[in-house]
Structure formats: C-alpha cells, structure tokens
Coordinates of C-alpha atoms in Angstrom, one line a residue:
Chain D
M1 CA 95.5 114.6 113.3
A2 CA 98.1 116.6 111.3
N3 CA 97.0 120.2 111.2
F4 CA 93.8 121.4 112.7
Y5 CA 92.6 123.2 109.6
K6 CA 91.2 122.2 106.2
P7 CA 92.2 123.6 102.8
E8 CA 89.1 125.8 102.7
D9 CA 90.1 127.4 106.0
L10 CA 93.3 128.5 104.3
I11 CA 91.5 130.1 101.4
N12 CA 89.0 131.8 103.8
R13 CA 91.9 133.2 105.9
L14 CA 93.6 134.5 102.8
N15 CA 90.4 136.2 101.7
S16 CA 89.9 137.6 105.1
I17 CA 93.4 139.1 105.0
A18 CA 92.5 140.5 101.6
N19 CA 89.4 142.2 103.1
S20 CA 91.4 143.6 105.9
L21 CA 93.9 145.1 103.4
A22 CA 91.1 146.5 101.2
S23 CA 89.9 148.5 104.1
K24 CA 93.2 150.3 104.5
P25 CA 94.0 153.3 102.2
D26 CA 97.6 152.4 101.5
S27 CA 97.2 148.8 100.3
L28 CA 97.5 148.0 96.6
A29 CA 97.3 144.2 96.3
L30 CA 97.5 140.8 97.9
I31 CA 99.3 138.3 95.6
G32 CA 99.1 134.6 96.5
L33 CA 102.2 132.5 95.7
G34 CA 102.7 128.7 95.4
S35 CA 99.7 126.7 96.5
A36 CA 98.1 130.0 97.7
G37 CA 98.7 131.3 94.2
L38 CA 98.5 129.8 90.7
E39 CA 99.0 126.2 92.0
I40 CA 95.9 126.4 94.3
N41 CA 95.0 122.9 93.1
R42 CA 97.9 121.7 95.2
L43 CA 96.6 123.3 98.4
D44 CA 96.2 120.7 101.1
Q45 CA 96.1 120.3 104.9
Y46 CA 99.9 120.6 105.0
S47 CA 100.1 123.9 103.1
D48 CA 100.8 127.3 104.6
L49 CA 99.9 130.7 103.1
D50 CA 102.7 132.3 101.1
F51 CA 102.0 135.8 99.7
F52 CA 103.1 139.3 98.9
V53 CA 101.4 142.4 100.1
I54 CA 101.9 145.4 97.8
V55 CA 101.5 148.8 99.4
R56 CA 101.9 152.4 98.3
K57 CA 105.2 154.2 98.1
D58 CA 106.9 154.8 101.5
K59 CA 104.3 152.8 103.4
K60 CA 106.1 149.4 103.6
Q61 CA 107.5 150.0 107.1
N62 CA 104.1 150.8 108.5
Y63 CA 102.8 147.4 107.4
L64 CA 105.9 145.6 108.8
S65 CA 106.1 147.4 112.1
N66 CA 102.4 146.8 113.0
L67 CA 100.8 143.5 111.9
S68 CA 97.3 144.4 113.1
W69 CA 96.1 144.2 109.5
L70 CA 96.7 140.4 109.9
E71 CA 94.8 140.0 113.1
A72 CA 91.2 141.1 112.1
D73 CA 90.0 137.5 112.5
Q74 CA 92.5 135.6 114.6
S75 CA 95.5 136.6 116.7
L76 CA 99.1 135.6 115.9
V77 CA 100.8 133.4 118.5
F78 CA 104.2 133.5 116.7
K79 CA 105.6 136.3 114.5
F80 CA 109.2 136.4 113.3
M81 CA 110.7 138.9 110.9
N82 CA 112.9 136.5 108.9
T83 CA 114.0 139.0 106.2
V84 CA 114.0 142.7 105.9
D85 CA 110.9 142.4 103.8
G86 CA 108.7 139.9 105.7
F87 CA 107.7 137.5 108.3
K88 CA 106.9 134.0 109.1
A89 CA 104.0 133.8 111.5
L90 CA 101.5 131.4 113.1
Y91 CA 97.8 132.0 113.9
A92 CA 96.3 130.6 117.1
D93 CA 94.3 128.1 115.1
G94 CA 97.5 126.7 113.5
I95 CA 97.6 128.4 110.1
F96 CA 101.1 129.4 109.2
L97 CA 102.1 132.4 107.0
E98 CA 105.1 133.3 105.0
F99 CA 104.8 136.8 103.6
A100 CA 106.7 139.8 102.4
V101 CA 105.6 143.4 102.0
F102 CA 106.8 145.4 98.9
E103 CA 106.2 148.7 97.4
E104 CA 105.4 148.4 93.7
W105 CA 108.8 149.7 92.5
E106 CA 110.6 147.0 94.5
L107 CA 108.9 144.3 92.4
K108 CA 110.9 145.4 89.4
K109 CA 114.2 144.2 90.9
I110 CA 113.4 140.9 92.7
P111 CA 112.9 137.5 91.2
Y112 CA 109.7 135.6 92.0
S113 CA 107.3 133.1 90.5
S114 CA 104.0 134.4 89.0
G115 CA 101.3 134.8 91.5
R116 CA 97.5 134.9 91.8
V117 CA 95.9 138.3 92.4
V118 CA 93.7 137.6 95.4
W119 CA 92.7 141.3 95.7
A120 CA 93.9 144.5 94.0
H121 CA 93.1 148.2 94.2
P122 CA 92.3 149.7 90.8
D123 CA 95.6 151.7 91.1
F124 CA 97.6 148.5 91.1
D125 CA 99.3 147.5 87.8
L126 CA 98.3 143.9 87.3
E127 CA 101.4 143.2 85.3
F128 CA 103.2 142.9 88.7
A129 CA 101.5 139.6 89.4
N130 CA 104.2 138.3 87.1
P131 CA 107.9 138.7 87.8
Q132 CA 109.5 141.7 86.0
I133 CA 113.0 140.1 85.9
K134 CA 113.9 136.7 84.6
L135 CA 114.0 133.7 86.9
P136 CA 117.1 131.6 87.1
E137 CA 117.0 129.1 84.2
Q138 CA 116.9 125.3 84.7
K139 CA 120.4 124.2 83.9
Q140 CA 120.8 120.6 82.8
P141 CA 124.4 119.6 82.6
P142 CA 125.6 116.8 80.2
I143 CA 125.2 113.2 81.5
E144 CA 129.0 112.8 81.8
W145 CA 129.3 115.8 83.9
S146 CA 126.7 114.7 86.4
V147 CA 128.1 111.1 86.6
N148 CA 131.7 112.2 87.0
E149 CA 130.8 114.9 89.5
A150 CA 128.8 112.4 91.5
L151 CA 131.8 110.1 91.6
A152 CA 134.2 112.8 92.6
I153 CA 131.9 114.0 95.3
C154 CA 131.6 110.4 96.7
Y155 CA 135.4 110.2 96.7
I156 CA 135.9 113.4 98.6
G157 CA 133.0 112.5 100.9
I158 CA 134.2 109.1 101.9
N159 CA 137.6 110.5 102.6
R160 CA 136.1 113.2 104.9
Y161 CA 134.1 110.5 106.6
L162 CA 137.2 108.4 107.2
R163 CA 138.9 111.5 108.6
G164 CA 136.1 112.0 111.1
E165 CA 134.5 114.9 109.3
K166 CA 131.2 113.2 109.2
L167 CA 129.1 116.4 108.8
S168 CA 131.0 117.5 105.7
A169 CA 130.9 113.9 104.4
F170 CA 127.1 113.8 105.0
R171 CA 126.6 117.0 103.0
F172 CA 128.8 116.0 100.1
V173 CA 127.3 112.6 99.6
Q174 CA 123.7 112.9 100.8
I175 CA 123.1 116.4 99.3
Y176 CA 125.5 117.2 96.5
A177 CA 125.9 113.7 95.1
V178 CA 122.1 113.3 95.4
D179 CA 121.7 116.6 93.4
R180 CA 123.5 114.8 90.6
V181 CA 121.2 111.7 90.9
M182 CA 118.3 114.1 90.6
E183 CA 119.8 115.6 87.4
L184 CA 120.3 112.1 86.0
A185 CA 116.7 111.0 86.8
K186 CA 115.6 113.0 83.8
Y187 CA 117.5 110.6 81.5
L188 CA 115.9 107.5 83.0
E189 CA 112.2 108.5 83.2
K190 CA 110.0 111.4 82.1
D191 CA 109.1 114.1 84.6
T192 CA 105.4 113.1 85.3
L193 CA 104.4 116.6 86.4
D194 CA 106.8 118.7 84.3
S195 CA 106.5 121.1 87.3
F196 CA 110.1 122.2 87.9
D197 CA 110.4 124.8 90.7
P198 CA 113.2 127.2 89.8
F199 CA 113.7 127.9 93.5
S200 CA 114.1 124.3 94.6
N201 CA 114.5 121.4 92.2
E202 CA 113.7 118.9 95.0
R203 CA 110.0 119.9 95.4
R204 CA 107.6 117.1 94.5
F205 CA 110.5 114.9 93.3
E206 CA 108.8 111.8 94.5
K207 CA 105.8 112.5 92.4
R208 CA 107.8 113.7 89.4
F209 CA 110.2 110.8 89.3
P210 CA 108.6 107.8 91.0
Q211 CA 111.1 105.2 89.8
T212 CA 114.2 107.0 90.9
A213 CA 112.5 108.1 94.1
K214 CA 112.4 104.4 95.2
I215 CA 116.1 104.5 95.9
L216 CA 116.1 107.8 97.8
P217 CA 116.0 106.2 101.3
D218 CA 119.2 104.4 100.4
L219 CA 120.9 107.6 99.3
M220 CA 120.1 109.5 102.5
T221 CA 121.1 107.3 105.3
G222 CA 122.0 109.8 108.0
Y223 CA 125.1 111.2 109.6
E224 CA 126.6 107.9 110.7
N225 CA 125.9 105.9 107.6
T226 CA 127.4 107.9 104.7
P227 CA 129.4 104.9 103.4
D228 CA 126.2 103.0 102.7
A229 CA 124.9 106.0 100.8
V230 CA 128.1 106.1 98.8
L231 CA 127.6 102.5 97.8
A232 CA 124.0 103.1 96.8
I233 CA 125.0 106.0 94.6
L234 CA 127.8 103.9 93.0
N235 CA 125.3 101.2 92.3
F236 CA 122.8 103.7 90.8
L237 CA 125.5 105.2 88.6
D238 CA 126.9 101.8 87.6
E239 CA 123.5 100.3 86.7
N240 CA 122.5 103.2 84.5
F241 CA 125.6 105.0 83.1
D242 CA 129.2 104.6 82.1
V243 CA 131.3 104.9 85.2
N244 CA 135.1 105.3 85.5
E245 CA 136.3 101.9 86.8
P246 CA 139.5 102.9 88.7
L247 CA 137.7 105.7 90.6
K248 CA 134.7 103.5 91.3
N249 CA 137.0 100.7 92.7
L250 CA 139.0 103.2 94.8
I251 CA 135.8 104.6 96.4
K252 CA 134.5 101.0 97.1
N253 CA 137.8 100.1 98.8
L254 CA 137.5 103.2 100.9
V255 CA 133.9 102.3 101.9
F256 CA 135.0 98.8 102.9
S257 CA 137.9 100.2 104.9
S258 CA 135.4 102.5 106.7
K259 CA 133.4 99.4 107.7
K260 CA 136.5 97.5 108.9
D261 CA 137.5 100.5 111.1
S262 CA 134.2 100.7 112.9
Chain W
M1 CA 143.9 100.4 104.3
A2 CA 142.2 103.7 103.4
N3 CA 144.2 105.3 100.7
F4 CA 147.4 103.8 99.3
Y5 CA 149.6 106.9 99.8
K6 CA 151.1 108.7 102.7
P7 CA 151.1 112.5 103.2
E8 CA 154.7 112.8 102.0
D9 CA 153.7 111.2 98.8
L10 CA 151.2 114.0 98.3
I11 CA 153.9 116.6 98.9
N12 CA 156.3 114.8 96.5
R13 CA 153.6 114.7 93.8
L14 CA 152.9 118.4 94.1
N15 CA 156.6 119.1 93.9
S16 CA 156.9 116.9 90.9
I17 CA 154.1 118.8 89.2
A18 CA 155.9 122.0 90.0
N19 CA 159.0 120.7 88.4
S20 CA 157.1 119.7 85.3
L21 CA 155.6 123.2 85.1
A22 CA 158.9 124.9 85.6
S23 CA 160.3 123.1 82.5
K24 CA 157.5 124.7 80.3
P25 CA 158.0 128.2 79.0
D26 CA 154.4 129.4 79.6
S27 CA 154.0 128.5 83.3
L28 CA 154.1 131.2 85.9
A29 CA 153.2 129.5 89.2
L30 CA 151.8 126.6 91.1
I31 CA 149.8 127.7 94.1
G32 CA 148.7 125.1 96.7
L33 CA 145.3 125.6 98.4
G34 CA 143.8 124.2 101.5
S35 CA 145.9 121.4 103.0
A36 CA 148.1 121.5 99.9
G37 CA 148.6 125.2 100.7
L38 CA 148.9 127.3 103.9
E39 CA 147.2 124.6 106.0
I40 CA 149.7 122.0 105.1
N41 CA 149.8 120.9 108.8
R42 CA 146.4 119.4 108.2
L43 CA 147.5 117.3 105.3
D44 CA 146.8 113.6 106.0
Q45 CA 146.2 110.3 104.2
Y46 CA 142.6 111.5 103.4
S47 CA 143.7 114.7 101.6
D48 CA 143.7 115.4 97.9
L49 CA 145.8 118.0 96.1
D50 CA 144.0 121.3 95.5
F51 CA 145.9 123.9 93.5
F52 CA 145.9 126.7 90.9
V53 CA 148.3 126.7 88.0
I54 CA 149.0 130.2 86.7
V55 CA 150.1 130.5 83.1
R56 CA 150.9 133.3 80.7
K57 CA 148.3 135.3 78.7
D58 CA 146.4 133.3 76.1
K59 CA 148.0 130.0 77.2
K60 CA 145.3 128.7 79.5
Q61 CA 143.6 126.6 76.9
N62 CA 146.8 124.8 76.0
Y63 CA 147.2 123.6 79.6
L64 CA 143.5 122.5 79.8
S65 CA 143.4 120.7 76.5
N66 CA 146.5 118.6 77.1
L67 CA 147.3 117.4 80.6
S68 CA 150.6 115.8 79.8
W69 CA 152.3 118.3 82.1
L70 CA 150.6 116.4 84.9
E71 CA 151.8 113.0 83.8
A72 CA 155.6 113.3 84.0
D73 CA 155.7 110.8 86.9
Q74 CA 152.4 108.9 86.9
S75 CA 149.5 108.6 84.5
L76 CA 146.0 109.7 85.2
V77 CA 143.3 107.0 85.2
F78 CA 140.4 109.5 85.6
K79 CA 140.2 113.1 84.4
F80 CA 137.1 115.1 84.4
M81 CA 136.7 118.8 83.4
N82 CA 134.3 119.9 86.1
T83 CA 134.4 123.6 85.4
V84 CA 135.5 125.8 82.5
D85 CA 138.7 126.4 84.4
G86 CA 139.8 123.0 85.7
F87 CA 139.6 119.4 86.4
K88 CA 139.2 116.7 89.0
A89 CA 141.5 113.8 88.3
L90 CA 142.9 110.6 89.7
Y91 CA 146.4 109.2 89.4
A92 CA 147.0 105.4 89.0
D93 CA 148.4 105.3 92.5
G94 CA 145.3 106.8 94.0
I95 CA 146.3 110.5 94.5
F96 CA 143.3 112.7 93.7
L97 CA 143.6 116.2 92.2
E98 CA 141.3 119.3 92.1
F99 CA 142.9 122.1 90.1
A100 CA 142.2 125.1 88.0
V101 CA 144.3 126.9 85.4
F102 CA 144.2 130.7 85.3
E103 CA 146.0 133.5 83.5
E104 CA 147.2 136.1 85.9
W105 CA 144.6 138.7 85.0
E106 CA 141.8 136.3 85.8
L107 CA 142.9 136.1 89.5
K108 CA 141.8 139.7 89.9
K109 CA 138.2 138.8 89.5
I110 CA 137.7 135.5 91.4
P111 CA 137.4 134.9 95.1
Y112 CA 139.8 132.4 96.6
S113 CA 141.5 131.7 99.9
S114 CA 145.2 132.6 100.3
G115 CA 147.5 129.9 98.9
R116 CA 151.1 128.7 99.3
V117 CA 153.4 129.4 96.4
V118 CA 154.9 125.9 95.6
W119 CA 156.8 127.2 92.7
A120 CA 156.9 130.5 90.8
H121 CA 158.7 132.0 87.8
P122 CA 160.4 135.3 88.5
D123 CA 157.8 137.0 86.2
F124 CA 155.0 136.0 88.6
D125 CA 153.6 138.7 90.9
L126 CA 153.7 137.0 94.3
E127 CA 150.8 139.2 95.5
F128 CA 148.5 136.8 93.5
A129 CA 149.0 134.1 96.1
N130 CA 146.4 136.1 98.0
P131 CA 142.9 136.9 96.7
Q132 CA 142.6 140.2 95.0
I133 CA 138.9 140.5 95.9
K134 CA 137.3 140.2 99.3
L135 CA 136.0 136.8 100.4
P136 CA 132.3 136.5 101.5
E137 CA 132.2 137.6 105.1
Q138 CA 131.2 135.3 107.9
K139 CA 127.6 136.4 108.8
Q140 CA 126.4 135.7 112.3
P141 CA 122.7 136.4 112.6
P142 CA 121.2 137.3 116.0
I143 CA 120.3 134.4 118.3
E144 CA 116.5 135.0 117.9
W145 CA 116.8 134.8 114.2
S146 CA 118.5 131.5 114.2
V147 CA 116.2 130.0 116.8
N148 CA 113.0 131.2 115.1
E149 CA 114.2 130.3 111.6
A150 CA 115.1 126.8 112.9
L151 CA 111.6 126.5 114.3
A152 CA 109.9 127.7 111.1
I153 CA 112.0 125.3 109.0
C154 CA 111.0 122.4 111.3
Y155 CA 107.4 123.4 110.9
I156 CA 107.6 123.5 107.1
G157 CA 109.7 120.4 107.0
I158 CA 107.4 118.2 109.1
N159 CA 104.4 119.3 106.9
R160 CA 106.2 118.3 103.8
Y161 CA 107.1 114.9 105.3
L162 CA 103.5 114.4 106.2
R163 CA 102.5 115.2 102.6
G164 CA 105.0 112.6 101.3
E165 CA 107.6 115.1 100.1
K166 CA 110.3 113.4 102.1
L167 CA 113.2 114.6 100.1
S168 CA 112.2 118.2 100.6
A169 CA 111.5 117.5 104.3
F170 CA 115.0 116.0 104.6
R171 CA 116.7 119.0 103.1
F172 CA 114.7 121.5 105.2
V173 CA 115.3 119.8 108.5
Q174 CA 118.6 117.9 108.1
I175 CA 120.4 120.7 106.2
Y176 CA 118.7 124.1 106.7
A177 CA 117.7 123.7 110.3
V178 CA 121.1 122.1 111.1
D179 CA 122.7 125.2 109.6
R180 CA 120.9 127.2 112.3
V181 CA 122.1 124.8 115.0
M182 CA 125.6 125.4 113.7
E183 CA 125.1 129.1 114.0
L184 CA 123.9 128.7 117.5
A185 CA 126.8 126.5 118.6
K186 CA 128.9 129.6 118.8
Y187 CA 126.8 130.9 121.7
L188 CA 127.2 127.6 123.6
E189 CA 130.9 126.9 123.2
K190 CA 134.0 128.6 121.9
D191 CA 135.3 127.6 118.5
T192 CA 138.3 125.5 119.5
L193 CA 140.1 126.1 116.2
D194 CA 138.8 129.5 115.1
S195 CA 139.3 128.1 111.6
F196 CA 136.1 129.2 109.8
D197 CA 136.1 128.2 106.1
P198 CA 134.3 131.0 104.2
F199 CA 133.5 128.5 101.5
S200 CA 131.9 125.9 103.8
N201 CA 131.1 126.5 107.4
E202 CA 130.7 122.8 108.0
R203 CA 134.4 122.0 107.6
R204 CA 135.9 120.6 110.8
F205 CA 132.8 121.3 112.7
E206 CA 133.3 118.3 114.9
K207 CA 136.7 119.5 116.0
R208 CA 135.6 123.1 116.4
F209 CA 132.5 122.5 118.4
P210 CA 132.9 119.1 120.1
Q211 CA 130.0 119.6 122.6
T212 CA 127.4 120.5 120.0
A213 CA 128.8 117.8 117.6
K214 CA 127.7 115.1 120.0
I215 CA 124.1 115.6 119.0
L216 CA 124.8 115.7 115.2
P217 CA 123.8 112.0 114.7
D218 CA 120.4 112.8 116.1
L219 CA 119.9 115.7 113.8
M220 CA 120.7 113.9 110.6
T221 CA 118.7 110.7 110.7
G222 CA 118.2 110.1 107.0
Y223 CA 115.4 110.3 104.5
E224 CA 112.8 108.2 106.3
N225 CA 113.4 109.6 109.8
T226 CA 113.0 113.3 109.5
P227 CA 110.5 113.5 112.4
D228 CA 113.1 112.2 114.8
A229 CA 115.5 114.9 113.6
V230 CA 112.8 117.5 114.2
L231 CA 112.3 116.3 117.8
A232 CA 116.1 116.4 118.4
I233 CA 116.3 120.0 117.0
L234 CA 113.4 121.1 119.2
N235 CA 115.1 119.6 122.2
F236 CA 118.3 121.4 121.4
L237 CA 116.5 124.7 121.0
D238 CA 114.4 124.2 124.1
E239 CA 117.3 123.3 126.3
N240 CA 119.5 126.2 125.3
F241 CA 117.3 129.1 124.1
D242 CA 113.9 130.8 124.4
V243 CA 111.5 129.0 122.2
N244 CA 108.0 130.0 121.1
E245 CA 105.7 127.6 122.9
P246 CA 102.7 127.5 120.5
L247 CA 104.8 126.8 117.5
K248 CA 106.9 124.2 119.4
N249 CA 103.8 122.4 120.5
L250 CA 102.3 122.5 117.1
I251 CA 105.4 120.9 115.6
K252 CA 105.6 118.3 118.3
N253 CA 101.9 117.3 117.6
L254 CA 102.7 117.0 113.9
V255 CA 105.7 114.8 114.7
F256 CA 103.5 112.5 116.8
S257 CA 100.9 112.4 114.1
S258 CA 103.6 111.3 111.6
K259 CA 104.4 108.4 113.9
K260 CA 100.8 107.3 114.3
D261 CA 100.4 107.3 110.5
S262 CA 103.3 105.0 109.9

C-alpha cells in the first residue's frame, strides 16, 4: 500500500485549508514549501504538506491555540506543537502536516526557502513568499580538507569503537565521515539535479550522485559494524584521492584488531 | 594490538610538548582538554591528546606555520590544519593530536570545557584554564515533546525510505529519532556517570545508560534497514510512554509495506 492518499489528494487538502483560511478575517496568506511549494513537481505519495500560514499582527496565538481552521474537511488524529511557531499533525485519512504560523513582521528575521503562494489576501505583501534574510551558503571545502578530515574522523571513530563507545563511533564514521564523502562526490561526478537543499545536503543524494550512491550501503553498516564502514571509507578515499599512508595504515590496523577482539 | 602506545606514553608526550613550549619565549601555556585534561582518569590506550597552546599577542601564526615545537621528540607523519586555529596530527609512533593555538584575548570569545594547566608561564592568567563564556546548556525537553518528535521523525523517515531517499531516511531515523531516545533514557534510568558532555551528548552513553544502551544495535541498523530501526523505536516508545495510536499504526503499516516491496 504505502500511504492511502494520492498526490492530488494532497493538493486538494492544501487548497481546502486555503479556503478555510480565506474565510477568516485575520488570515493573510498560505505559503506552500518544498514539494507543497515551488517544487510541486516532486510531490508524490510519500510527501507531506509543509507550509506557513501568515496572519495579522497579534493574531498568531489564536491560530496556534485552536486548530479548527484545519479541520473544515477532516479531523486531526495527531497534533503536536513541535516548535513555538508550529505543529506536526496527522489527518484521519493519513495526510501529514508540518506547518508554522507567523505574523508578517516575523518573516523578516527567519531564514526559509522561497515558497509558493497558495492563497493570499490583498493586504499581504507578496515579497514575503521569498526569504528576507540570506540562507546559509553552500560551503565546499578544498578536496584535501575533506579527505584529511574523513581520515581523522575514521581514526577517532575506530578508537571509540575499540573502547566500547559504539554510539559515538557510529556517529563519527557513519555520519561525519559520510558528510565528507558527500562533499567529495562533487569532484567525481556532476550533480545531476543541481538541487542543493541548504537545510539538508543529504536530500535526494541518491538521484543527484548515482555513482557515489552505490557505495552508501557499505558506509552505513549500523551500530555494531562501524569497522566495516571505516574500511569502505578508506577504500573510497584511496581509490579516488591522495591519502596519507601512515594514518591510513594505522586505521587499517585498528580495524583488523577490532575484528580479532570480537 | 590496538594502538602501539600506553597511557603513560601519552602523558609523557604531552609533558615533552610542554617542555618544548617552555623553551620558547612566546609561549604562555599548554592546557590539556578532555582525557588529556581534567578527566585524565579516563585516559586509555584509545585516547588522543587534545589541547590548547596559548601564545603571546601576534604570535599565533608563527606557531601554526611551523610545527617544529611539536617535533622535539618524534616527527609527525600526518599534519592537517583542520580549522583556522589548529591541526590534527599523527606522530610516527602512533600518538594522535588535536590541538588549537590561541592568543590569550581569543579565549574570551570561544566556548570550551575547563582544562588542566599542564604548563604555564608566570605571565599567563590561570583563570583562562576555564571558559570565559558560558557553555551551551543541557536542554531537556518535556517527555511528550521527545515522544511525539520521535514518532513524527519515524513517519517522515519511513516515507523517505519508501521513496528511495535511503540516506535521508537513515539520518532521520538512526540519528534524529535516536537523539529523542537518548533524551528519554533519562526518564527510565539514572545517568550512572552524570558526565554530560555539552559538545556531544552521545559520549559515554553506553556507560551512562546501560539499560537503554542494550537496544542501541536495534535502533542503528544501517542504510538498507531503516524500517527495522523504525519498528524498534516504536517498540521502545510504546513500552515506556504514551504513544499516539493512529500515527503509530500508520507508521507500522508503512514499515510493512516497505518489506512487501523488497
């Protein structure tokens, strides 16, 4: 099955929320984000609805304290205020929401990606569909930095593993060293989508870098198997870049000793 | 084998670096951090040497551009400037270093954990062994927040998995939902060490929360097996806390559909 709804059900629900907002005097706009926004071509049966509701000054708390404006069509079976600005919520039919409510002036001080105006009152300044402050820039460190940092992380990670700190080892190797592999992928193949997400570089990685993505299962081997992930990262580095031999050999020895111990 | 050195070799090396610094006119102090610092009782054969070198005004670049002050005893076989302030480096005998060089005034504006003064010139203000600005505080969200956020993350993660975004799914479930499990551990058992590390809550988790640690292997199952991790997180939440039934059931259905697809 997967989810019970189809992409058009998601769009209909968003429009229905827009209609409900339009009938309330204090609403100014509904701005769709992500696949509910400008990237609507990516909307699929695994998407949720991510949006901002913009309301008049001093009205935000009304919208947050009573969610009836969301329940014109369907009732919510799960609602969870996950930030001071918004909720995650689930409709009875399985449609999942992530939304925040802002007053117009608040948009001047928060970073967000450009959205799609699903509905707006004539009083709403359409400029606010775009962020008013700069997003974090995509930083691309030099090759040598990513390679050496990956090596150093593997060294620290395998030592923590040997000490029995397997959670810390997992995170060093299978997250932070993998971050470095993701940085290095750009030197080995062209980003097929050129769709970098400033809030999470890992989004759509498999589509953007299909060659490098092939080794991902070997780099994320789970809590007990960090030494195998270390070896796979060393192999990736060694096959594609200049790698410091003494440190590489030291790490390999530590990996082998971890296997003898177990 | 593991590493080639013993804990006392680490201490001897740190003292030797201190002696080398003491012979240079512009050095002010060597401050050991972590297990090279105040937690020296934790120093073991898997430790590296983590320290700050404090130098006189306008002398920092001299120490960073020429590392001969580190090589009085042993030569370095790997040196990597990983930040604008410092290096990671490896000695020929396998001892690994992480260090930064600061001028005294810089310590006023950076957060760090209290260190141990290994050596200091009489001109050095010993107050600087302790951070001059406050460390990030340990935030403990309410139980309901951690439980609901874990559920929501599992929902988003399993959908990304089903879409083929397995890297993003891995990170949502096996990192961010696991962060919530780590927060919740405190409600189930007492922190045996009470040794929270403000820079990484995962350090020594296995020793601090041995009961919760037993399920960690089931929560971090690797890139291909995120659905199993989702089920294990749901079980953990369900056994110990109040869990929203409709969202839990929806997530379980999505997990089962992921297994039918494969």
